[in-house]
Coordinates of C-alpha atoms in Angstrom, one line a residue:
X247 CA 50.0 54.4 -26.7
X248 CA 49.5 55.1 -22.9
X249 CA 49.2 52.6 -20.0
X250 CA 46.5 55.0 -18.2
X251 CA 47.0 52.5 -14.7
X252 CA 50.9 53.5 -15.0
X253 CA 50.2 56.9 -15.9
X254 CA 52.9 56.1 -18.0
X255 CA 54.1 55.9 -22.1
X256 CA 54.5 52.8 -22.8
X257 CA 58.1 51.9 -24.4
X258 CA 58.6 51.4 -27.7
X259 CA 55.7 53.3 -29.4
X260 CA 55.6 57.3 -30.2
X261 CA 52.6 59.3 -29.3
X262 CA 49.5 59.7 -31.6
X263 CA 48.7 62.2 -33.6
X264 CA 45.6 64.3 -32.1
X265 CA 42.7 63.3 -34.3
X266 CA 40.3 65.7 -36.0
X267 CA 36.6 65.7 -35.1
X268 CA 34.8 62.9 -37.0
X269 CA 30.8 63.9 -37.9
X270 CA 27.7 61.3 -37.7
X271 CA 24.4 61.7 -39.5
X272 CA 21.5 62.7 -37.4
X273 CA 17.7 63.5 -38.2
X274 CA 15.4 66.6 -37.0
X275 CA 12.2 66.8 -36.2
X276 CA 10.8 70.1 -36.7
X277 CA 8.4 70.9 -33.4
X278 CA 6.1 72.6 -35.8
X279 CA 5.6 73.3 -39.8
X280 CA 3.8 76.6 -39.2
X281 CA 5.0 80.3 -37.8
X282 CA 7.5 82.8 -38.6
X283 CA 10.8 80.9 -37.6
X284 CA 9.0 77.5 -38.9
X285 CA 11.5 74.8 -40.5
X286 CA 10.4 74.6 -44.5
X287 CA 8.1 71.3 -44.8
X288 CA 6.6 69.0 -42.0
X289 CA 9.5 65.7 -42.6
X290 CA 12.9 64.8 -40.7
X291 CA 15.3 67.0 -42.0
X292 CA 19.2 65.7 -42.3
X293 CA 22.2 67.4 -40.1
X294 CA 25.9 66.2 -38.6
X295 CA 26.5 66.4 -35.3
X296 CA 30.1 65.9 -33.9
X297 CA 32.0 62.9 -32.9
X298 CA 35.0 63.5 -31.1
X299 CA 37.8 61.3 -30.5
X300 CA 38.3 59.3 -27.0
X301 CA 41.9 61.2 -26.0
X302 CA 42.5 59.4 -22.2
X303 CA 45.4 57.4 -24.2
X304 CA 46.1 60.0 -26.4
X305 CA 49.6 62.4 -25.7
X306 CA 49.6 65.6 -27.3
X307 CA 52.6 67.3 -28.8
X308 CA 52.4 71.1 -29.3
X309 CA 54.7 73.3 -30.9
X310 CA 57.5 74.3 -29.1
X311 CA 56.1 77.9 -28.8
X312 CA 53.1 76.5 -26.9
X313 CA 55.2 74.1 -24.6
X314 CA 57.6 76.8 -23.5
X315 CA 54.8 79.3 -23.0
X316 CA 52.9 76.8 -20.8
X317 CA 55.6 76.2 -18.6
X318 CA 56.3 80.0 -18.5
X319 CA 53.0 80.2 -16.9
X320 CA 53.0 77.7 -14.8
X321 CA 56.0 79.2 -13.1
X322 CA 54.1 82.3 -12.7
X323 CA 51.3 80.9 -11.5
X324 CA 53.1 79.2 -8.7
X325 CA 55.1 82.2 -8.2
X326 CA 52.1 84.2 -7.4
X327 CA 50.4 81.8 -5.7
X328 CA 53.0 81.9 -3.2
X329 CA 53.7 85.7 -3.0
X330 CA 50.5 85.3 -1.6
X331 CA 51.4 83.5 1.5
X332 CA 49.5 83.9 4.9
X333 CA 48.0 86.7 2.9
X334 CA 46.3 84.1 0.9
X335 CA 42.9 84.2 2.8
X336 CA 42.5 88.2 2.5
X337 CA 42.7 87.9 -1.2
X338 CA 41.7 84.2 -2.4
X339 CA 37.8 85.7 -2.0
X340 CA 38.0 88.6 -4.1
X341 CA 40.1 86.7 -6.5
X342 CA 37.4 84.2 -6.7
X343 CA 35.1 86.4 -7.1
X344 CA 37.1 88.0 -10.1
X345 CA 37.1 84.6 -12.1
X346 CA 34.3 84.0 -11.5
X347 CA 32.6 87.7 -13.2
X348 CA 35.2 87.2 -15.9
X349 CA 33.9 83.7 -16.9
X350 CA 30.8 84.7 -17.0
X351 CA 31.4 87.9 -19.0
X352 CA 33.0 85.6 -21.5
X353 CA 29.4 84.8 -21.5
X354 CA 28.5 88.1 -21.9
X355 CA 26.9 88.0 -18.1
X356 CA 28.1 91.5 -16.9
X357 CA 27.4 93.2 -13.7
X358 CA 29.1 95.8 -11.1
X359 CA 31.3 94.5 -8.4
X360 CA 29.0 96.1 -5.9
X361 CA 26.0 94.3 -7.7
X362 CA 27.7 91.0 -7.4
X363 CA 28.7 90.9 -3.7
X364 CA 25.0 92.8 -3.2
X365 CA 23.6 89.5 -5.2
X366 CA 25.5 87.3 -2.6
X367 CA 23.6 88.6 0.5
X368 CA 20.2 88.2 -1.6
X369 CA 19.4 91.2 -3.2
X370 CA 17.4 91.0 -5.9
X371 CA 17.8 94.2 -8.4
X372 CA 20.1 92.3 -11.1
X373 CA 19.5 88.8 -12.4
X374 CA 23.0 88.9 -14.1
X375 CA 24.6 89.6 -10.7
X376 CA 22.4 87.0 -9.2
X377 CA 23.8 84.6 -12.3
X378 CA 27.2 85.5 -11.3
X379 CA 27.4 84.6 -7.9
X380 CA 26.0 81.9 -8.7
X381 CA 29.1 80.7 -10.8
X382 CA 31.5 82.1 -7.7
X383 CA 29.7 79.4 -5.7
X384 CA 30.2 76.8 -9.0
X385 CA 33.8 78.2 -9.0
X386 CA 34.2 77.1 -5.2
X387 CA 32.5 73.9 -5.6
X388 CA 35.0 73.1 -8.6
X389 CA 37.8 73.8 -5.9
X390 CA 36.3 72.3 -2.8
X391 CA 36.0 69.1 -5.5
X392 CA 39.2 68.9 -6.8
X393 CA 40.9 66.6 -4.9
X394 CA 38.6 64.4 -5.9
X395 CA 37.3 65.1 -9.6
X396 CA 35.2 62.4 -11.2
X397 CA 31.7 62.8 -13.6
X398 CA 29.3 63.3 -10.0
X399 CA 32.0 65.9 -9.4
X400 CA 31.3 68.0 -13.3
X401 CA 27.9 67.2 -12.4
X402 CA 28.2 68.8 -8.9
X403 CA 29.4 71.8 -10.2
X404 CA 26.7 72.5 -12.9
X405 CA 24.0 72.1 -10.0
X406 CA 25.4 74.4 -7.8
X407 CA 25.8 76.6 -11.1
X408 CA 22.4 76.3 -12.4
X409 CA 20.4 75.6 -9.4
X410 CA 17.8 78.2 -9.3
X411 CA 17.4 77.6 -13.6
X412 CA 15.4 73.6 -13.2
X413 CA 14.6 74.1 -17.1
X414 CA 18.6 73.6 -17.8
X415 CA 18.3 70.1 -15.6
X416 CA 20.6 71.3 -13.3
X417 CA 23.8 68.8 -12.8
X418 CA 22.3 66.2 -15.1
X419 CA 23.5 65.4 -19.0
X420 CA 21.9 66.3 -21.3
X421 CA 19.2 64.4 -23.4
X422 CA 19.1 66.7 -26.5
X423 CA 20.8 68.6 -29.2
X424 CA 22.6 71.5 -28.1
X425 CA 24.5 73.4 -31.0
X426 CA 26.4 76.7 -31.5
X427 CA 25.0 79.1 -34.0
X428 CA 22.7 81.9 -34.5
X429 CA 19.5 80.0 -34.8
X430 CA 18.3 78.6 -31.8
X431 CA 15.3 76.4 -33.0
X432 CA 17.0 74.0 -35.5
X433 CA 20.5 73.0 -35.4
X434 CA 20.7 73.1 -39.3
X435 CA 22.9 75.2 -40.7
X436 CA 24.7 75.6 -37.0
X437 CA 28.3 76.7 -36.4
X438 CA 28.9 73.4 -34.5
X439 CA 26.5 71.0 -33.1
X440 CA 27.9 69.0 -30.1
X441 CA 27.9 64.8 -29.9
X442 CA 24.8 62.8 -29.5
X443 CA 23.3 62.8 -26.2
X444 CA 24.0 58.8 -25.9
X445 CA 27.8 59.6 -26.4
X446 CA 28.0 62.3 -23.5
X447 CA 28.5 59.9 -20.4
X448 CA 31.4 57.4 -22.1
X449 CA 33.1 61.1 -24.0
X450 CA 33.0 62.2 -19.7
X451 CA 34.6 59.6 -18.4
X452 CA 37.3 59.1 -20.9
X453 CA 38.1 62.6 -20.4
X454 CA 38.5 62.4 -16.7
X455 CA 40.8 59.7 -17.4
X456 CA 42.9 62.1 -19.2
X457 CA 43.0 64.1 -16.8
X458 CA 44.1 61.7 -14.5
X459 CA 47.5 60.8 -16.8
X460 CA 51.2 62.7 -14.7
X461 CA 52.8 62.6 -18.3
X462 CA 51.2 65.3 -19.5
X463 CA 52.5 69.1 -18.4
X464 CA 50.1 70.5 -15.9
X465 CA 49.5 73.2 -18.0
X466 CA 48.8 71.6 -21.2
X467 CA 46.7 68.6 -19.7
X468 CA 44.0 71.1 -18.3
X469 CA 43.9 73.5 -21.6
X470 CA 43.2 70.1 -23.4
X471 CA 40.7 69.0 -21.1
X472 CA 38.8 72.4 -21.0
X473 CA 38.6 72.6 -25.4
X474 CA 37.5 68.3 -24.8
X475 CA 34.7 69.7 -22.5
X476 CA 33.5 72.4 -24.3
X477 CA 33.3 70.2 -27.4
X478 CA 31.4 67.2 -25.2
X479 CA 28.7 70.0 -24.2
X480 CA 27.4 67.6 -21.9
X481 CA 24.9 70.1 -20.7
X482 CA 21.8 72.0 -22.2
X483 CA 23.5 75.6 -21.1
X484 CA 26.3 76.8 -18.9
X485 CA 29.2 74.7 -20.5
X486 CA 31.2 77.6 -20.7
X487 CA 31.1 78.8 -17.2
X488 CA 30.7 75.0 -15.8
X489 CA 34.4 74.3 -18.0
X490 CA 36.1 77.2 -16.8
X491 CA 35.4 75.9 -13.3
X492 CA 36.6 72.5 -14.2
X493 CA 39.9 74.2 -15.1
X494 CA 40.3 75.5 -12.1
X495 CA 40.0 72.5 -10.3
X496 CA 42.4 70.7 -12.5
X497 CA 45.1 73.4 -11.9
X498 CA 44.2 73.1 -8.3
X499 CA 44.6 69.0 -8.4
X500 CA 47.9 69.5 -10.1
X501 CA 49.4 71.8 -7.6
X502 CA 49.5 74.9 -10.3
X503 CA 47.6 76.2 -7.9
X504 CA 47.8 75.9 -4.0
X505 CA 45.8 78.5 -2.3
X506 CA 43.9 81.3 -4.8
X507 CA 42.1 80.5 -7.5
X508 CA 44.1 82.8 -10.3
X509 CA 41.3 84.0 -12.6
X510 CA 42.9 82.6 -15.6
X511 CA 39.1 84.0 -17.2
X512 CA 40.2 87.0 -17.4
X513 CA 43.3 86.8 -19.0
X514 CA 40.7 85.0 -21.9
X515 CA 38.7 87.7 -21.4
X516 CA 41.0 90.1 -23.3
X517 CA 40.5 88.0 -26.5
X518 CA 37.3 86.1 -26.9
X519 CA 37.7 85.9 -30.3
X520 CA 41.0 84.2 -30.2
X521 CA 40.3 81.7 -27.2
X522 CA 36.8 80.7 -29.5
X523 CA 38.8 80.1 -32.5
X524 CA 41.2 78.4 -30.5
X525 CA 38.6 75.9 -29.6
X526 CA 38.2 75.3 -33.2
X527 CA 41.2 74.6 -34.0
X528 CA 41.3 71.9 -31.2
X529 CA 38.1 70.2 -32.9
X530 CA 40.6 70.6 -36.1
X531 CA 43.5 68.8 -34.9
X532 CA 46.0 71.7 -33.6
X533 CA 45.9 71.2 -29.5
X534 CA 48.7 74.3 -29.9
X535 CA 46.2 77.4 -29.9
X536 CA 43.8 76.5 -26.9
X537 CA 47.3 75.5 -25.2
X538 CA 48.9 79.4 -26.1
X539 CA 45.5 80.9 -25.2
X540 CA 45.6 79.2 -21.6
X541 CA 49.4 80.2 -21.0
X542 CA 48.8 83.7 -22.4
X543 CA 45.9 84.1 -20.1
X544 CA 47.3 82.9 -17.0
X545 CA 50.2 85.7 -17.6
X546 CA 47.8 88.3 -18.0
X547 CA 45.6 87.7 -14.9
X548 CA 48.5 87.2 -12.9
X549 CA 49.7 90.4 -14.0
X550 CA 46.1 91.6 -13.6
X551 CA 45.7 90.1 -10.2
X552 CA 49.1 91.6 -9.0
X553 CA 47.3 95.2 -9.6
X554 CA 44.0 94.4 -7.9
X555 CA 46.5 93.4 -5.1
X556 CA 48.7 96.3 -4.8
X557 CA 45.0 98.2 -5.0
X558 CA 43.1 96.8 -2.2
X559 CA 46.6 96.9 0.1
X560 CA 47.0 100.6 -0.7
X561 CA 43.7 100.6 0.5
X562 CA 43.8 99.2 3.6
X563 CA 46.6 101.5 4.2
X564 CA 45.0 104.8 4.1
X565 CA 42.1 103.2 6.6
X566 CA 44.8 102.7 8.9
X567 CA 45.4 106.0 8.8
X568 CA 41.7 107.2 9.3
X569 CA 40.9 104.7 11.9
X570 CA 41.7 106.5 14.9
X571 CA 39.5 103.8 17.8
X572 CA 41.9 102.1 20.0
X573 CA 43.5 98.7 18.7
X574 CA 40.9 96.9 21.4
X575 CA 37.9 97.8 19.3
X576 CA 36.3 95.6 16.9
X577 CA 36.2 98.1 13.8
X578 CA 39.9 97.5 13.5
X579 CA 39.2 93.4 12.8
X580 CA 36.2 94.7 10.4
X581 CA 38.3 96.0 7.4
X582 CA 39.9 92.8 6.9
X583 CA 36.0 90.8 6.7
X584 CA 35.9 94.4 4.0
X585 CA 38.6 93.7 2.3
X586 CA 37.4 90.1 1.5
X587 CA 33.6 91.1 1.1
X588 CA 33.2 94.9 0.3
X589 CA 29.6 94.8 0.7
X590 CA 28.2 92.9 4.3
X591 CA 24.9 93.2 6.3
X592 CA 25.6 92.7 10.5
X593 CA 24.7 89.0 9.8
X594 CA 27.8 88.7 7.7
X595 CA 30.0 90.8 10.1
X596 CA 28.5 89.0 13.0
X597 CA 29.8 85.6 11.8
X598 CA 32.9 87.0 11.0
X599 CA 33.8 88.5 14.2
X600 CA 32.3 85.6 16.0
X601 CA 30.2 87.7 18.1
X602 CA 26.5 88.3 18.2
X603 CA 24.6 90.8 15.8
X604 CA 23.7 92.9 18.4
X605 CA 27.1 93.9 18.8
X606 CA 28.7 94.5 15.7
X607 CA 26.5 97.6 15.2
X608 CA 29.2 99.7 17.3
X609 CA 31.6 98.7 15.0
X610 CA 29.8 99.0 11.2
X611 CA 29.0 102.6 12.8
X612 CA 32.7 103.8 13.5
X613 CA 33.6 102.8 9.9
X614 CA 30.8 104.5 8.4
X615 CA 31.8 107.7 10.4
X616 CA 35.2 107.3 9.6
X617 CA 34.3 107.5 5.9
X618 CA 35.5 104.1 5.5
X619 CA 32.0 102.2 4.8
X620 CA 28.6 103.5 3.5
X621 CA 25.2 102.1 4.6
X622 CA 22.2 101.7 2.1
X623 CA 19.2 100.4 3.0
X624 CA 18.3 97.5 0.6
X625 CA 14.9 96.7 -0.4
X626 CA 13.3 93.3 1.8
X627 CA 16.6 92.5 2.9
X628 CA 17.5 95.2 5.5
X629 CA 20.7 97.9 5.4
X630 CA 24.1 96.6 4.1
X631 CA 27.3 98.5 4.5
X632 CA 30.0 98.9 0.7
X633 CA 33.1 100.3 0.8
X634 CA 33.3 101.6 -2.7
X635 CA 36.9 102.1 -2.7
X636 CA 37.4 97.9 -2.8
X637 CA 34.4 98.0 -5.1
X638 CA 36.7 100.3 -7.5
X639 CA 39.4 98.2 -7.3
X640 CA 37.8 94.9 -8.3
X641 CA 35.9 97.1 -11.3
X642 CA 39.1 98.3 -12.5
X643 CA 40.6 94.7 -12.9
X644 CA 37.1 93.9 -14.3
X645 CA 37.8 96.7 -17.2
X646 CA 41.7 95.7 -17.1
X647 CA 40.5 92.1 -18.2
X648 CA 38.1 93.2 -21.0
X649 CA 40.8 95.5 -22.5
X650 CA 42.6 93.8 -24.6
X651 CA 46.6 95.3 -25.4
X652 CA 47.8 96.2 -28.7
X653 CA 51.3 94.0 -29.7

């Protein structure tokens, strides 16, 4: 047993055994008897959803291969995290950024680096990019909120996610079956189907209470919270993108993580199939798997990260090199708002220089004549400005993270 107000085990007692998923006995109504996809007959038809177990007083023991390769990764982590330094705020953007398109690729949301950024200043041309940047700005709500996670703070990030999708009830439970499976009109026969609606809000809080417990290795606390999440489904869509943000923050809260957000995403990214049946196995009883999927992830996108790094510093290099305007001249404080956001309008530039619009024009036009920039003219929302070689960069780690290595 755990004293949660001690964060603490109490002495005398071992640790609980993580419980399997209990099921319940629910009823469906079929919306209609008649059509193609129809339910057979017109009455309430019988199906389980999930129950799982309350786990704020609950402490985990994985195998010893999962244990050592958490705190493996949490060393790294930290060790990158610091490389970083007072480089931190040229690269915690794009790295953002980066978790942010691998989570939702996990999702099967894909779209170009260039379409993402191009999403951000309000084009229009690709409503996966515009879902994506939408989940960068869920990503930095989840970090902005960490010091201070609590249910309003889940809910916080799922509005900011799903804000411009009201059918999903943006940052509010649920108050229906949601289920995983390949039909999407009955949860009978379904892969999983997630707790009752009524059990969402108690399941929430007792998990943030786990989260709150200092007994439980960094590491393995938020891989445990992350599977408890996703198998809560407290929302109608976007659990998987909203939970990946909620790791974030809890690596952030426990100091995994003290300036970048590492895009643990996509280290999962290189095996889908193994951090799904990792999930499983959670519901099953084994915390190990979701705990080796989370360490082996962090390794690879810090490993990942370190390339898009080196990239976009080479990079900045050979600018140097073509940038020939004396040091006094604006253009030379430009590539480093590029390097964060490859794709601006003046607007953006503007407000990073801290001068007016007027005047950054000068500037955006000694970089495109350098070769350095390109200008495009985008359709209601005026000319922006790319440098494709950043764009390539964070599309290579994009197809780095998808590509998963042979052992």
């Amino acid at each position: 047993m755990v004293d949660i107000m001690s964060n603490s085990v109490v002495e005398g007692t071992s640790p609980e055994p993580w419980p399997q998923l209990e099921w319940e006995p629910q009823v469906w109504m079929p919306t209609s008897g008649w059509g193609v996809d129809a339910d057979f007959g017109s009455g309430h038809l019988p199906y389980k959803s999930a129950v799982p177990p309350n786990i704020a007083a609950l402490t985990p023991e994985p195998s010893t291969e999962a244990t050592q390769a958490a705190e493996a990764a949490v060393q790294e982590l930290g060790r990158f995290d610091a490389e970083l330094g007072a480089r931190v705020i040229g690269f915690a953007p794009v790295l953002l950024r980066s978790e942010a398109a691998s989570s939702s690729q996990i999702e099967n949301l894909t779209a170009s680096a260039r379409a993402i950024f191009s999403a951000e200043l309000g084009a229009k041309g690709s409503h996966n990019a515009e879902l994506i940047a939408a989940n960068t700005r869920a990503m930095q709500a989840a970090i902005d909120l960490s010091d201070s996670l609590s249910p309003f703070a889940i809910t916080e990030m799922h509005r900011v996610l799903m804000n411009d999708q009201t059918r999903h009830t943006p940052g509010q439970w649920r108050r229906e079956a949601v289920w995983i499976g390949t039909r999407s009109n009955s949860p009978l026969g379904a892969e999983f189907v997630a707790p009752h609606h009524d059990r969402v809000p108690a399941l929430i809080d007792d998990v943030i209470d786990f989260t709150a417990r200092r007994d439980i290795p960094a590491l393995t606390s938020t891989s445990i919270a992350h599977a408890q999440f996703e198998t809560i489904h407290p929302f109608t869509d976007g659990n998987g993108r909203t939970g990946r943000a909620f790791a974030q923050a809890l690596l952030r809260r426990r100091g995994v993580t003290r300036n970048v957000a590492v895009p643990v995403s996509a280290g999962l990214l290189a095996d889908v199939g193994g951090y799904h049946r990792a999930l499983t196995a959670y519901r099953e009883g084994d915390v190990s798997p979701i705990i080796l999927a989370f360490a082996e992830a962090s390794l690879r996108a810090v490993a990942n990260s370190r390339e898009l790094v080196a990239d976009i510093d080479e990079i900045k290099d050979g600018w140097k090199q073509r940038l020939t305007v004396r040091r006094s001249s604006a253009a030379w404080a430009l590539l480093e708002v590029i390097a964060e956001r490859p794709v601006i309008d003046s607007a953006t530039a503007a407000s990073a220089l801290g001068v007016k619009q007027p005047n950054v024009y000068p500037a955006l036009q000694v970089l495109t004549d350098a070769g350095i920039l390109k200008s495009k003219a985008e359709h209601r929302t005026g000319p922006f400005w790319r440098s494709d070689e950043v764009l390539g960069a964070i599309d290579r780690f994009a197809e780095r993270a998808g590509r998963r290595e042979r052992s």
